[in-house]
Every structure is written in structure tokens, then in C-alpha cells.
């Protein structure tokens, strides 16, 4: 592109609204220590994730995410967690409420057989699931933010235990990107 065609955009002020949520930085080492302590408290309590989910009023998967540092603990749920796992320290409860979760994963987890088989099932059935979602809902995707996941078991017709995973995500339709609906200034203007 010729230099004359390059136009600099006006410098914008930073959006200070994104800083209204105060979070103290937590190192990965500190978070790993907290996760270890919280999981130890769960083990000492003899509660299952299903038990904990019932106490907290969340899905069993979300209960596990809270303890693993993958979801943010709300003040209301913190009170319930305090009652369910009294061995969790006040500092750890405070950190679970004030630190933003790390929602990524280590690539090494894909080598764990349960995780790999779930990943394999999603990739194997993914194209068929997409076709059915598109047929039933239209052109779009399932949200992984407005999303519930629950894990349980059932008994098969031969008496075998079977795993049941429910994904319940809001459908997000793709939109036609009309210029008149775009609230942001175009870099072409």
C-alpha cells in the first residue's frame, strides 16, 4: 500500500470501565498452592462433586471448576462453600473471589485418557453435531460462556455403567454485518 494511502486513526483514551473490577494478581504458583489446599479440604470432607454441587446450587462440573481455579467464586456461593468445606481458609476464599480465573489448559492434559476420549468424541461427532445444530437453530454457534455442563452416569441395557455429559449452551446466531448497525467508527472513514 502506498504511504499516502495509510491513514493514522485518532488516538483514543483508554476505556477505564474495564478496570472497575479489582483483582489482585495471583501467580500460577500461588494459585496451584490454593488449588491443592482447597482440593485437600474437599478430600478431607468426603464430599463428592455431586454433593458439593448440591450444597452450592451449581452443576457438578462448575463445582469442580471453582475448586480448580477455573471459575470465579461469587460472594453468595462463597458462603455456601464455607459451610460445605469449613477447612478452606479465609484467605483462599477471598482469593477465589478476587482473582480472575485462568480458563486455559495445559496441552499435556490432552494426553490424559478421560480428557483425550472426550476430545476424540467431540472431534468424531463434531461435524454431525454442527449439522444438527444448524438444522435446528440456524447459522450460528453454541456459547461456551452462557453454558452449563453436567456429568453423570446411567446404566446401559447390559447393566454397564455409562457416562452422560450434558452440554447446555445458548445458541448465538451469526449476524449479517450491516454497516448501519456497527456502533464503532470505521477505520475507512
mmCIF file of C-alpha atoms in Angstrom:
data_model
loop_
_atom_site.group_PDB
_atom_site.id
_atom_site.type_symbol
_atom_site.label_atom_id
_atom_site.label_comp_id
_atom_site.label_asym_id
_atom_site.label_seq_id
_atom_site.Cartn_x
_atom_site.Cartn_y
_atom_site.Cartn_z
ATOM 1 C CA UNK A 1 0.000 0.000 0.000
ATOM 2 C CA UNK A 2 1.448 3.392 -0.933
ATOM 3 C CA UNK A 3 2.434 5.525 2.015
ATOM 4 C CA UNK A 4 -0.054 8.238 1.060
ATOM 5 C CA UNK A 5 -2.916 5.733 1.426
ATOM 6 C CA UNK A 6 -2.065 4.944 5.041
ATOM 7 C CA UNK A 7 -4.161 6.982 7.449
ATOM 8 C CA UNK A 8 -3.494 7.051 11.147
ATOM 9 C CA UNK A 9 -6.515 6.601 13.376
ATOM 10 C CA UNK A 10 -7.130 9.183 16.097
ATOM 11 C CA UNK A 11 -5.651 8.210 19.422
ATOM 12 C CA UNK A 12 -8.389 7.070 21.768
ATOM 13 C CA UNK A 13 -8.481 7.354 25.518
ATOM 14 C CA UNK A 14 -8.249 4.017 27.310
ATOM 15 C CA UNK A 15 -11.551 2.509 28.374
ATOM 16 C CA UNK A 16 -11.378 2.844 32.138
ATOM 17 C CA UNK A 17 -14.647 0.932 32.596
ATOM 18 C CA UNK A 18 -12.769 -2.313 32.048
ATOM 19 C CA UNK A 19 -10.741 -1.603 35.191
ATOM 20 C CA UNK A 20 -13.714 -1.380 37.549
ATOM 21 C CA UNK A 21 -13.269 -4.990 38.640
ATOM 22 C CA UNK A 22 -10.369 -5.012 41.014
ATOM 23 C CA UNK A 23 -8.344 -8.157 41.042
ATOM 24 C CA UNK A 24 -5.138 -8.744 42.859
ATOM 25 C CA UNK A 25 -2.581 -10.552 40.734
ATOM 26 C CA UNK A 26 -2.109 -14.182 41.662
ATOM 27 C CA UNK A 27 0.933 -16.072 40.466
ATOM 28 C CA UNK A 28 0.452 -19.517 38.974
ATOM 29 C CA UNK A 29 2.462 -20.932 41.868
ATOM 30 C CA UNK A 30 0.174 -19.266 44.410
ATOM 31 C CA UNK A 31 -2.906 -20.460 42.525
ATOM 32 C CA UNK A 32 -1.524 -24.013 42.377
ATOM 33 C CA UNK A 33 -0.988 -23.909 46.145
ATOM 34 C CA UNK A 34 -4.525 -22.659 46.697
ATOM 35 C CA UNK A 35 -5.971 -25.359 44.426
ATOM 36 C CA UNK A 36 -4.029 -28.007 46.336
ATOM 37 C CA UNK A 37 -5.297 -26.721 49.703
ATOM 38 C CA UNK A 38 -8.913 -26.478 48.522
ATOM 39 C CA UNK A 39 -8.839 -29.965 46.964
ATOM 40 C CA UNK A 40 -7.347 -31.304 50.200
ATOM 41 C CA UNK A 41 -10.236 -29.728 52.134
ATOM 42 C CA UNK A 42 -12.673 -31.412 49.736
ATOM 43 C CA UNK A 43 -10.940 -34.774 50.165
ATOM 44 C CA UNK A 44 -10.983 -34.418 53.957
ATOM 45 C CA UNK A 45 -14.714 -33.613 53.865
ATOM 46 C CA UNK A 46 -15.531 -36.852 51.986
ATOM 47 C CA UNK A 47 -17.895 -34.840 49.760
ATOM 48 C CA UNK A 48 -18.209 -35.779 46.103
ATOM 49 C CA UNK A 49 -18.503 -33.128 43.411
ATOM 50 C CA UNK A 50 -22.200 -34.056 43.203
ATOM 51 C CA UNK A 51 -22.547 -33.429 46.972
ATOM 52 C CA UNK A 52 -20.685 -30.154 46.677
ATOM 53 C CA UNK A 53 -22.789 -29.081 43.677
ATOM 54 C CA UNK A 54 -25.957 -29.683 45.701
ATOM 55 C CA UNK A 55 -24.575 -27.645 48.624
ATOM 56 C CA UNK A 56 -23.562 -24.780 46.335
ATOM 57 C CA UNK A 57 -26.554 -24.867 43.985
ATOM 58 C CA UNK A 58 -24.381 -25.271 40.865
ATOM 59 C CA UNK A 59 -23.636 -28.080 38.411
ATOM 60 C CA UNK A 60 -21.058 -30.673 39.425
ATOM 61 C CA UNK A 61 -18.758 -29.507 36.644
ATOM 62 C CA UNK A 62 -18.952 -25.902 37.840
ATOM 63 C CA UNK A 63 -18.233 -27.013 41.414
ATOM 64 C CA UNK A 64 -15.070 -28.730 40.141
ATOM 65 C CA UNK A 65 -14.114 -25.634 38.127
ATOM 66 C CA UNK A 66 -14.435 -23.468 41.247
ATOM 67 C CA UNK A 67 -12.066 -25.697 43.209
ATOM 68 C CA UNK A 68 -9.625 -25.948 40.286
ATOM 69 C CA UNK A 69 -9.449 -22.162 39.886
ATOM 70 C CA UNK A 70 -11.223 -22.186 36.517
ATOM 71 C CA UNK A 71 -14.308 -20.212 37.626
ATOM 72 C CA UNK A 72 -14.755 -17.133 39.814
ATOM 73 C CA UNK A 73 -16.390 -17.649 43.196
ATOM 74 C CA UNK A 74 -19.257 -15.245 43.914
ATOM 75 C CA UNK A 75 -19.838 -13.882 47.440
ATOM 76 C CA UNK A 76 -23.153 -15.768 47.703
ATOM 77 C CA UNK A 77 -21.564 -19.083 46.709
ATOM 78 C CA UNK A 78 -18.555 -18.375 48.955
ATOM 79 C CA UNK A 79 -20.861 -18.511 51.996
ATOM 80 C CA UNK A 80 -22.167 -21.894 50.863
ATOM 81 C CA UNK A 81 -18.633 -23.133 50.180
ATOM 82 C CA UNK A 82 -17.567 -22.002 53.668
ATOM 83 C CA UNK A 83 -20.414 -24.111 55.147
ATOM 84 C CA UNK A 84 -19.651 -27.134 52.927
ATOM 85 C CA UNK A 85 -15.848 -27.031 53.312
ATOM 86 C CA UNK A 86 -15.057 -25.290 56.610
ATOM 87 C CA UNK A 87 -11.371 -26.243 56.288
ATOM 88 C CA UNK A 88 -10.918 -23.793 53.383
ATOM 89 C CA UNK A 89 -9.095 -20.747 54.771
ATOM 90 C CA UNK A 90 -10.495 -17.223 54.688
ATOM 91 C CA UNK A 91 -7.503 -16.176 52.572
ATOM 92 C CA UNK A 92 -8.237 -18.877 49.984
ATOM 93 C CA UNK A 93 -11.946 -17.982 49.891
ATOM 94 C CA UNK A 94 -11.044 -14.319 49.431
ATOM 95 C CA UNK A 95 -8.560 -15.158 46.676
ATOM 96 C CA UNK A 96 -11.154 -17.315 44.881
ATOM 97 C CA UNK A 97 -13.476 -14.282 44.850
ATOM 98 C CA UNK A 98 -10.930 -11.590 43.982
ATOM 99 C CA UNK A 99 -8.677 -13.291 41.435
ATOM 100 C CA UNK A 100 -9.721 -13.778 37.848
ATOM 101 C CA UNK A 101 -9.624 -17.446 36.838
ATOM 102 C CA UNK A 102 -7.244 -18.900 34.294
ATOM 103 C CA UNK A 103 -9.600 -20.594 31.841
ATOM 104 C CA UNK A 104 -6.942 -22.105 29.641
ATOM 105 C CA UNK A 105 -5.459 -25.546 29.826
ATOM 106 C CA UNK A 106 -2.090 -27.204 29.592
ATOM 107 C CA UNK A 107 -1.710 -29.111 26.304
ATOM 108 C CA UNK A 108 -0.424 -32.047 28.353
ATOM 109 C CA UNK A 109 -3.976 -32.635 29.640
ATOM 110 C CA UNK A 110 -4.923 -33.969 26.206
ATOM 111 C CA UNK A 111 -2.715 -36.970 26.986
ATOM 112 C CA UNK A 112 -4.901 -37.888 29.963
ATOM 113 C CA UNK A 113 -7.193 -40.720 28.729
ATOM 114 C CA UNK A 114 -10.525 -39.333 30.019
ATOM 115 C CA UNK A 115 -9.827 -35.903 28.543
ATOM 116 C CA UNK A 116 -8.484 -37.343 25.299
ATOM 117 C CA UNK A 117 -11.520 -39.608 24.818
ATOM 118 C CA UNK A 118 -13.888 -36.684 25.384
ATOM 119 C CA UNK A 119 -11.900 -34.603 22.896
ATOM 120 C CA UNK A 120 -11.934 -37.542 20.471
ATOM 121 C CA UNK A 121 -15.727 -37.895 20.797
ATOM 122 C CA UNK A 122 -16.235 -34.182 20.114
ATOM 123 C CA UNK A 123 -13.973 -34.273 17.058
ATOM 124 C CA UNK A 124 -15.502 -37.541 15.784
ATOM 125 C CA UNK A 125 -19.123 -36.411 16.197
ATOM 126 C CA UNK A 126 -18.451 -32.679 15.771
ATOM 127 C CA UNK A 127 -19.430 -32.357 12.121
ATOM 128 C CA UNK A 128 -22.683 -34.252 12.696
ATOM 129 C CA UNK A 129 -23.462 -32.175 15.814
ATOM 130 C CA UNK A 130 -22.811 -28.981 13.833
ATOM 131 C CA UNK A 131 -25.163 -30.123 11.054
ATOM 132 C CA UNK A 132 -27.938 -30.875 13.555
ATOM 133 C CA UNK A 133 -27.433 -27.586 15.450
ATOM 134 C CA UNK A 134 -27.544 -25.643 12.166
ATOM 135 C CA UNK A 135 -30.652 -27.549 11.050
ATOM 136 C CA UNK A 136 -32.465 -26.950 14.335
ATOM 137 C CA UNK A 137 -31.212 -23.441 15.206
ATOM 138 C CA UNK A 138 -29.836 -21.856 12.030
ATOM 139 C CA UNK A 139 -26.413 -20.438 11.214
ATOM 140 C CA UNK A 140 -24.524 -19.884 14.461
ATOM 141 C CA UNK A 141 -22.632 -21.475 17.321
ATOM 142 C CA UNK A 142 -23.161 -22.715 20.858
ATOM 143 C CA UNK A 143 -21.876 -20.352 23.520
ATOM 144 C CA UNK A 144 -19.217 -21.657 25.883
ATOM 145 C CA UNK A 145 -19.796 -18.665 28.194
ATOM 146 C CA UNK A 146 -23.584 -18.822 28.670
ATOM 147 C CA UNK A 147 -23.073 -22.540 29.154
ATOM 148 C CA UNK A 148 -23.826 -25.320 31.595
ATOM 149 C CA UNK A 149 -22.083 -28.671 31.738
ATOM 150 C CA UNK A 150 -23.142 -31.565 33.916
ATOM 151 C CA UNK A 151 -21.605 -35.031 34.184
ATOM 152 C CA UNK A 152 -23.372 -38.110 35.448
ATOM 153 C CA UNK A 153 -23.881 -41.788 34.805
ATOM 154 C CA UNK A 154 -26.621 -44.132 33.662
ATOM 155 C CA UNK A 155 -26.939 -47.882 33.408
ATOM 156 C CA UNK A 156 -26.899 -49.438 29.939
ATOM 157 C CA UNK A 157 -29.170 -52.255 28.782
ATOM 158 C CA UNK A 158 -26.476 -54.832 29.634
ATOM 159 C CA UNK A 159 -26.042 -53.468 33.171
ATOM 160 C CA UNK A 160 -22.869 -51.497 32.368
ATOM 161 C CA UNK A 161 -22.200 -48.058 33.811
ATOM 162 C CA UNK A 162 -22.319 -45.360 31.128
ATOM 163 C CA UNK A 163 -21.078 -41.756 31.227
ATOM 164 C CA UNK A 164 -23.550 -38.973 30.405
ATOM 165 C CA UNK A 165 -22.182 -35.494 29.596
ATOM 166 C CA UNK A 166 -24.686 -32.714 29.013
ATOM 167 C CA UNK A 167 -23.623 -29.518 27.241
ATOM 168 C CA UNK A 168 -26.280 -26.821 27.547
ATOM 169 C CA UNK A 169 -25.133 -23.675 25.760
ATOM 170 C CA UNK A 170 -27.012 -20.650 24.498
ATOM 171 C CA UNK A 171 -27.305 -20.535 20.710
ATOM 172 C CA UNK A 172 -25.577 -17.498 19.220
ATOM 173 C CA UNK A 173 -26.670 -16.760 15.651
ATOM 174 C CA UNK A 174 -24.183 -15.272 13.231
ATOM 175 C CA UNK A 175 -25.263 -11.843 12.012
ATOM 176 C CA UNK A 176 -25.132 -10.038 8.734
ATOM 177 C CA UNK A 177 -22.607 -7.277 9.416
ATOM 178 C CA UNK A 178 -24.563 -4.237 8.244
ATOM 179 C CA UNK A 179 -22.569 -1.018 8.341
ATOM 180 C CA UNK A 180 -25.562 0.880 9.767
ATOM 181 C CA UNK A 181 -25.651 -1.414 12.821
ATOM 182 C CA UNK A 182 -21.936 -1.021 13.596
ATOM 183 C CA UNK A 183 -21.595 1.320 16.574
ATOM 184 C CA UNK A 184 -17.831 1.676 16.156
ATOM 185 C CA UNK A 185 -16.210 4.195 13.874
ATOM 186 C CA UNK A 186 -14.958 2.578 10.671
ATOM 187 C CA UNK A 187 -11.207 2.853 10.070
ATOM 188 C CA UNK A 188 -12.159 3.623 6.440
ATOM 189 C CA UNK A 189 -13.941 6.870 7.343
#
